[in-house]
Each structure stands twice: as structure tokens, then as C-alpha cells.
Amino acid sequence: MIHYTTMESPVGPLLLAGDERGLRFVNFEASTRAKPAQPDWIEDRAPFAEVIRQLRAYFGGELRDFDLPLVLEGTEFQLRVWRSLRAIPYGETRSYSEIAKRIGRPKAVRAVGLANASNPIPIIVPCHRVIGSNGHLTGFGGGLPNKKKLLALECRQMNLL
């Protein structure tokens, strides 16, 4: 049984969804790629108290590493990419090429980009920390302005709350 709620954030409304095993989705509600709440999901804010607390602390510049149970479902390749994203330190970035090399698939740069775009739990699984090899910001499901905000927050250039 999937429960969900929404929370306001400095990067727009976020849809949170999960079950008894953990958080399954964080969606930017304004994104064209956002997965909307499904008819069989149950709206209930209570199961997300800790998720909301940690996200608020992150946006407030007080939290660098999330400690939440996550349910990541994908192909083995996607899971390897997402694990690699979680290893990118707060305030740092990596290129798609660096991620491809890190997971032992140096020629799979485009596939890394697709896996990054399929990340169901952005912010917490920090896909915003992946940039182009030329240093430019590239696609982000929450929009490039939000990617810029998240990276600026992590570089201590601003406080989002």
C-alpha cells in the first residue's frame, strides 16, 4: 500500500510517496516528468514526518546526508548509477562521464544520463550533482533553475529557507 503527501519547498511543491519499507518517490509537482499520485494511493502525511524533517533541514543548510529508508526499484544498471550518485559528497559535482567510469562502464555516458533522469528520489539521491563534462548544468527533472538552487545551497551561496 502506497501512502503519499505533498510538502512545500523552496524548489516548489514536492510529492512524497512510499510504503512500509521506505520512501519510493520524490516528485517535483511542476515537472512534466512528475509521477502524479495514483488513484489507489492513500493520502497520509504521518508516515513522512521524518522525510519532511530531513528535507527541511537540508533546505535550511543544516543537513548534508539523508538517513532515510529508500526503496529504489530499477534495472541493475540504474541501481548502480543511483548508488554512485549517493556517493557524490555534498557540495561537489561529477560529470556523467565520471559516473560511467566509476561504475565500470566508461562508454555508457548516455545510459548514465538516462538512469540519472529516471531517478525516482531526486534531492535525496542527488542527481542534481551531475553536470556536463564541460562544467555546464544539464537536464534536471525539477528544472535547471531548481538544479542551480540546489547546487548553490550546497556551495553555501544561499539558504533556501
PDB file of N, CA, C and O in Angstrom, residues 61-103:
ATOM      1  N   GLY A  61      20.056  24.277   5.160  1.00  0.00           N
ATOM      2  CA  GLY A  61      21.514  24.233   5.226  1.00  0.00           C
ATOM      3  C   GLY A  61      22.043  23.524   6.450  1.00  0.00           C
ATOM      4  O   GLY A  61      23.224  23.626   6.768  1.00  0.00           O
ATOM      5  N   GLU A  62      21.185  22.767   7.146  1.00  0.00           N
ATOM      6  CA  GLU A  62      21.579  22.102   8.386  1.00  0.00           C
ATOM      7  C   GLU A  62      21.844  20.611   8.212  1.00  0.00           C
ATOM      8  O   GLU A  62      22.314  19.962   9.137  1.00  0.00           O
ATOM      9  N   LEU A  63      21.534  20.038   7.050  1.00  0.00           N
ATOM     10  CA  LEU A  63      21.681  18.599   6.826  1.00  0.00           C
ATOM     11  C   LEU A  63      22.415  18.362   5.522  1.00  0.00           C
ATOM     12  O   LEU A  63      22.059  18.947   4.493  1.00  0.00           O
ATOM     13  N   ARG A  64      23.433  17.526   5.577  1.00  0.00           N
ATOM     14  CA  ARG A  64      24.204  17.203   4.383  1.00  0.00           C
ATOM     15  C   ARG A  64      23.923  15.801   3.870  1.00  0.00           C
ATOM     16  O   ARG A  64      24.012  15.553   2.677  1.00  0.00           O
ATOM     17  N   ASP A  65      23.649  14.892   4.768  1.00  0.00           N
ATOM     18  CA  ASP A  65      23.437  13.495   4.394  1.00  0.00           C
ATOM     19  C   ASP A  65      22.093  13.015   4.927  1.00  0.00           C
ATOM     20  O   ASP A  65      21.843  13.102   6.126  1.00  0.00           O
ATOM     21  N   PHE A  66      21.288  12.491   4.029  1.00  0.00           N
ATOM     22  CA  PHE A  66      19.987  11.959   4.419  1.00  0.00           C
ATOM     23  C   PHE A  66      20.159  10.562   4.997  1.00  0.00           C
ATOM     24  O   PHE A  66      20.996   9.780   4.534  1.00  0.00           O
ATOM     25  N   ASP A  67      19.372  10.263   6.009  1.00  0.00           N
ATOM     26  CA  ASP A  67      19.366   8.933   6.619  1.00  0.00           C
ATOM     27  C   ASP A  67      17.918   8.467   6.656  1.00  0.00           C
ATOM     28  O   ASP A  67      17.224   8.642   7.657  1.00  0.00           O
ATOM     29  N   LEU A  68      17.486   7.928   5.532  1.00  0.00           N
ATOM     30  CA  LEU A  68      16.098   7.503   5.371  1.00  0.00           C
ATOM     31  C   LEU A  68      16.060   6.144   4.681  1.00  0.00           C
ATOM     32  O   LEU A  68      16.899   5.865   3.819  1.00  0.00           O
ATOM     33  N   PRO A  69      15.092   5.314   5.019  1.00  0.00           N
ATOM     34  CA  PRO A  69      14.929   4.069   4.266  1.00  0.00           C
ATOM     35  C   PRO A  69      14.360   4.385   2.882  1.00  0.00           C
ATOM     36  O   PRO A  69      13.339   5.070   2.767  1.00  0.00           O
ATOM     37  N   LEU A  70      15.067   3.928   1.849  1.00  0.00           N
ATOM     38  CA  LEU A  70      14.659   4.192   0.474  1.00  0.00           C
ATOM     39  C   LEU A  70      14.333   2.880  -0.224  1.00  0.00           C
ATOM     40  O   LEU A  70      15.002   1.875   0.007  1.00  0.00           O
ATOM     41  N   VAL A  71      13.350   2.909  -1.079  1.00  0.00           N
ATOM     42  CA  VAL A  71      13.001   1.749  -1.903  1.00  0.00           C
ATOM     43  C   VAL A  71      13.278   2.162  -3.345  1.00  0.00           C
ATOM     44  O   VAL A  71      12.484   2.880  -3.952  1.00  0.00           O
ATOM     45  N   LEU A  72      14.426   1.743  -3.838  1.00  0.00           N
ATOM     46  CA  LEU A  72      14.806   2.063  -5.210  1.00  0.00           C
ATOM     47  C   LEU A  72      14.596   0.824  -6.071  1.00  0.00           C
ATOM     48  O   LEU A  72      15.195  -0.223  -5.806  1.00  0.00           O
ATOM     49  N   GLU A  73      13.752   0.946  -7.065  1.00  0.00           N
ATOM     50  CA  GLU A  73      13.493  -0.160  -7.972  1.00  0.00           C
ATOM     51  C   GLU A  73      13.859   0.269  -9.377  1.00  0.00           C
ATOM     52  O   GLU A  73      13.425   1.319  -9.854  1.00  0.00           O
ATOM     53  N   GLY A  74      14.671  -0.527 -10.029  1.00  0.00           N
ATOM     54  CA  GLY A  74      15.108  -0.249 -11.384  1.00  0.00           C
ATOM     55  C   GLY A  74      15.944  -1.394 -11.886  1.00  0.00           C
ATOM     56  O   GLY A  74      16.072  -2.428 -11.231  1.00  0.00           O
ATOM     57  N   THR A  75      16.542  -1.202 -13.047  1.00  0.00           N
ATOM     58  CA  THR A  75      17.433  -2.221 -13.587  1.00  0.00           C
ATOM     59  C   THR A  75      18.708  -2.240 -12.756  1.00  0.00           C
ATOM     60  O   THR A  75      18.996  -1.296 -12.001  1.00  0.00           O
ATOM     61  N   GLU A  76      19.495  -3.278 -12.902  1.00  0.00           N
ATOM     62  CA  GLU A  76      20.764  -3.348 -12.181  1.00  0.00           C
ATOM     63  C   GLU A  76      21.649  -2.157 -12.557  1.00  0.00           C
ATOM     64  O   GLU A  76      22.315  -1.582 -11.702  1.00  0.00           O
ATOM     65  N   PHE A  77      21.629  -1.771 -13.822  1.00  0.00           N
ATOM     66  CA  PHE A  77      22.409  -0.618 -14.260  1.00  0.00           C
ATOM     67  C   PHE A  77      21.933   0.655 -13.561  1.00  0.00           C
ATOM     68  O   PHE A  77      22.738   1.435 -13.036  1.00  0.00           O
ATOM     69  N   GLN A  78      20.630   0.889 -13.546  1.00  0.00           N
ATOM     70  CA  GLN A  78      20.097   2.077 -12.874  1.00  0.00           C
ATOM     71  C   GLN A  78      20.480   2.085 -11.400  1.00  0.00           C
ATOM     72  O   GLN A  78      20.899   3.118 -10.870  1.00  0.00           O
ATOM     73  N   LEU A  79      20.351   0.946 -10.746  1.00  0.00           N
ATOM     74  CA  LEU A  79      20.685   0.873  -9.326  1.00  0.00           C
ATOM     75  C   LEU A  79      22.159   1.206  -9.089  1.00  0.00           C
ATOM     76  O   LEU A  79      22.497   1.893  -8.122  1.00  0.00           O
ATOM     77  N   ARG A  80      23.038   0.749  -9.985  1.00  0.00           N
ATOM     78  CA  ARG A  80      24.461   1.077  -9.852  1.00  0.00           C
ATOM     79  C   ARG A  80      24.683   2.578 -10.001  1.00  0.00           C
ATOM     80  O   ARG A  80      25.465   3.179  -9.260  1.00  0.00           O
ATOM     81  N   VAL A  81      24.004   3.191 -10.969  1.00  0.00           N
ATOM     82  CA  VAL A  81      24.130   4.639 -11.157  1.00  0.00           C
ATOM     83  C   VAL A  81      23.618   5.359  -9.917  1.00  0.00           C
ATOM     84  O   VAL A  81      24.280   6.265  -9.388  1.00  0.00           O
ATOM     85  N   TRP A  82      22.447   4.979  -9.424  1.00  0.00           N
ATOM     86  CA  TRP A  82      21.862   5.664  -8.265  1.00  0.00           C
ATOM     87  C   TRP A  82      22.727   5.502  -7.021  1.00  0.00           C
ATOM     88  O   TRP A  82      22.860   6.436  -6.237  1.00  0.00           O
ATOM     89  N   ARG A  83      23.342   4.333  -6.833  1.00  0.00           N
ATOM     90  CA  ARG A  83      24.264   4.158  -5.700  1.00  0.00           C
ATOM     91  C   ARG A  83      25.463   5.099  -5.862  1.00  0.00           C
ATOM     92  O   ARG A  83      25.946   5.683  -4.891  1.00  0.00           O
ATOM     93  N   SER A  84      25.930   5.232  -7.093  1.00  0.00           N
ATOM     94  CA  SER A  84      27.054   6.125  -7.356  1.00  0.00           C
ATOM     95  C   SER A  84      26.691   7.584  -7.071  1.00  0.00           C
ATOM     96  O   SER A  84      27.507   8.347  -6.552  1.00  0.00           O
ATOM     97  N   LEU A  85      25.452   7.964  -7.391  1.00  0.00           N
ATOM     98  CA  LEU A  85      25.004   9.326  -7.087  1.00  0.00           C
ATOM     99  C   LEU A  85      25.058   9.580  -5.587  1.00  0.00           C
ATOM    100  O   LEU A  85      25.457  10.666  -5.147  1.00  0.00           O
ATOM    101  N   ARG A  86      24.656   8.593  -4.821  1.00  0.00           N
ATOM    102  CA  ARG A  86      24.630   8.764  -3.354  1.00  0.00           C
ATOM    103  C   ARG A  86      26.031   8.915  -2.779  1.00  0.00           C
ATOM    104  O   ARG A  86      26.194   9.396  -1.658  1.00  0.00           O
ATOM    105  N   ALA A  87      27.045   8.513  -3.547  1.00  0.00           N
ATOM    106  CA  ALA A  87      28.427   8.622  -3.089  1.00  0.00           C
ATOM    107  C   ALA A  87      29.055   9.974  -3.421  1.00  0.00           C
ATOM    108  O   ALA A  87      30.172  10.253  -2.993  1.00  0.00           O
ATOM    109  N   ILE A  88      28.355  10.821  -4.190  1.00  0.00           N
ATOM    110  CA  ILE A  88      28.891  12.150  -4.504  1.00  0.00           C
ATOM    111  C   ILE A  88      28.756  13.012  -3.248  1.00  0.00           C
ATOM    112  O   ILE A  88      27.649  13.219  -2.755  1.00  0.00           O
ATOM    113  N   PRO A  89      29.860  13.501  -2.730  1.00  0.00           N
ATOM    114  CA  PRO A  89      29.778  14.289  -1.496  1.00  0.00           C
ATOM    115  C   PRO A  89      28.964  15.581  -1.663  1.00  0.00           C
ATOM    116  O   PRO A  89      28.941  16.185  -2.739  1.00  0.00           O
ATOM    117  N   TYR A  90      28.329  15.967  -0.600  1.00  0.00           N
ATOM    118  CA  TYR A  90      27.598  17.231  -0.515  1.00  0.00           C
ATOM    119  C   TYR A  90      28.506  18.352  -0.997  1.00  0.00           C
ATOM    120  O   TYR A  90      29.676  18.442  -0.623  1.00  0.00           O
ATOM    121  N   GLY A  91      27.969  19.227  -1.840  1.00  0.00           N
ATOM    122  CA  GLY A  91      28.725  20.377  -2.302  1.00  0.00           C
ATOM    123  C   GLY A  91      29.661  20.099  -3.459  1.00  0.00           C
ATOM    124  O   GLY A  91      30.353  21.002  -3.923  1.00  0.00           O
ATOM    125  N   GLU A  92      29.693  18.861  -3.940  1.00  0.00           N
ATOM    126  CA  GLU A  92      30.556  18.516  -5.062  1.00  0.00           C
ATOM    127  C   GLU A  92      29.705  18.062  -6.237  1.00  0.00           C
ATOM    128  O   GLU A  92      28.535  17.721  -6.079  1.00  0.00           O
ATOM    129  N   THR A  93      30.308  18.068  -7.406  1.00  0.00           N
ATOM    130  CA  THR A  93      29.624  17.589  -8.605  1.00  0.00           C
ATOM    131  C   THR A  93      30.504  16.551  -9.296  1.00  0.00           C
ATOM    132  O   THR A  93      31.716  16.484  -9.055  1.00  0.00           O
ATOM    133  N   ARG A  94      29.877  15.780 -10.150  1.00  0.00           N
ATOM    134  CA  ARG A  94      30.558  14.817 -11.008  1.00  0.00           C
ATOM    135  C   ARG A  94      29.925  14.917 -12.386  1.00  0.00           C
ATOM    136  O   ARG A  94      28.749  15.256 -12.515  1.00  0.00           O
ATOM    137  N   SER A  95      30.678  14.556 -13.400  1.00  0.00           N
ATOM    138  CA  SER A  95      30.138  14.544 -14.752  1.00  0.00           C
ATOM    139  C   SER A  95      29.523  13.174 -15.031  1.00  0.00           C
ATOM    140  O   SER A  95      29.821  12.180 -14.347  1.00  0.00           O
ATOM    141  N   TYR A  96      28.701  13.133 -16.060  1.00  0.00           N
ATOM    142  CA  TYR A  96      28.118  11.857 -16.478  1.00  0.00           C
ATOM    143  C   TYR A  96      29.234  10.882 -16.828  1.00  0.00           C
ATOM    144  O   TYR A  96      29.160   9.685 -16.513  1.00  0.00           O
ATOM    145  N   SER A  97      30.282  11.385 -17.462  1.00  0.00           N
ATOM    146  CA  SER A  97      31.425  10.558 -17.827  1.00  0.00           C
ATOM    147  C   SER A  97      32.120   9.973 -16.592  1.00  0.00           C
ATOM    148  O   SER A  97      32.489   8.802 -16.570  1.00  0.00           O
ATOM    149  N   GLU A  98      32.283  10.788 -15.566  1.00  0.00           N
ATOM    150  CA  GLU A  98      32.903  10.303 -14.332  1.00  0.00           C
ATOM    151  C   GLU A  98      32.056   9.207 -13.687  1.00  0.00           C
ATOM    152  O   GLU A  98      32.602   8.215 -13.182  1.00  0.00           O
ATOM    153  N   ILE A  99      30.745   9.369 -13.710  1.00  0.00           N
ATOM    154  CA  ILE A  99      29.858   8.347 -13.147  1.00  0.00           C
ATOM    155  C   ILE A  99      29.997   7.061 -13.960  1.00  0.00           C
ATOM    156  O   ILE A  99      30.101   5.962 -13.395  1.00  0.00           O
ATOM    157  N   ALA A 100      30.004   7.178 -15.281  1.00  0.00           N
ATOM    158  CA  ALA A 100      30.139   5.996 -16.144  1.00  0.00           C
ATOM    159  C   ALA A 100      31.437   5.247 -15.828  1.00  0.00           C
ATOM    160  O   ALA A 100      31.433   4.008 -15.717  1.00  0.00           O
ATOM    161  N   LYS A 101      32.518   5.981 -15.650  1.00  0.00           N
ATOM    162  CA  LYS A 101      33.794   5.343 -15.304  1.00  0.00           C
ATOM    163  C   LYS A 101      33.726   4.707 -13.929  1.00  0.00           C
ATOM    164  O   LYS A 101      34.233   3.599 -13.720  1.00  0.00           O
ATOM    165  N   ARG A 102      33.107   5.400 -12.988  1.00  0.00           N
ATOM    166  CA  ARG A 102      33.033   4.909 -11.609  1.00  0.00           C
ATOM    167  C   ARG A 102      32.295   3.570 -11.521  1.00  0.00           C
ATOM    168  O   ARG A 102      32.635   2.730 -10.699  1.00  0.00           O
ATOM    169  N   ILE A 103      31.282   3.389 -12.367  1.00  0.00           N
ATOM    170  CA  ILE A 103      30.526   2.130 -12.311  1.00  0.00           C
ATOM    171  C   ILE A 103      31.095   1.077 -13.263  1.00  0.00           C
ATOM    172  O   ILE A 103      30.494   0.019 -13.448  1.00  0.00           O
TER     173      ILE A 103
END
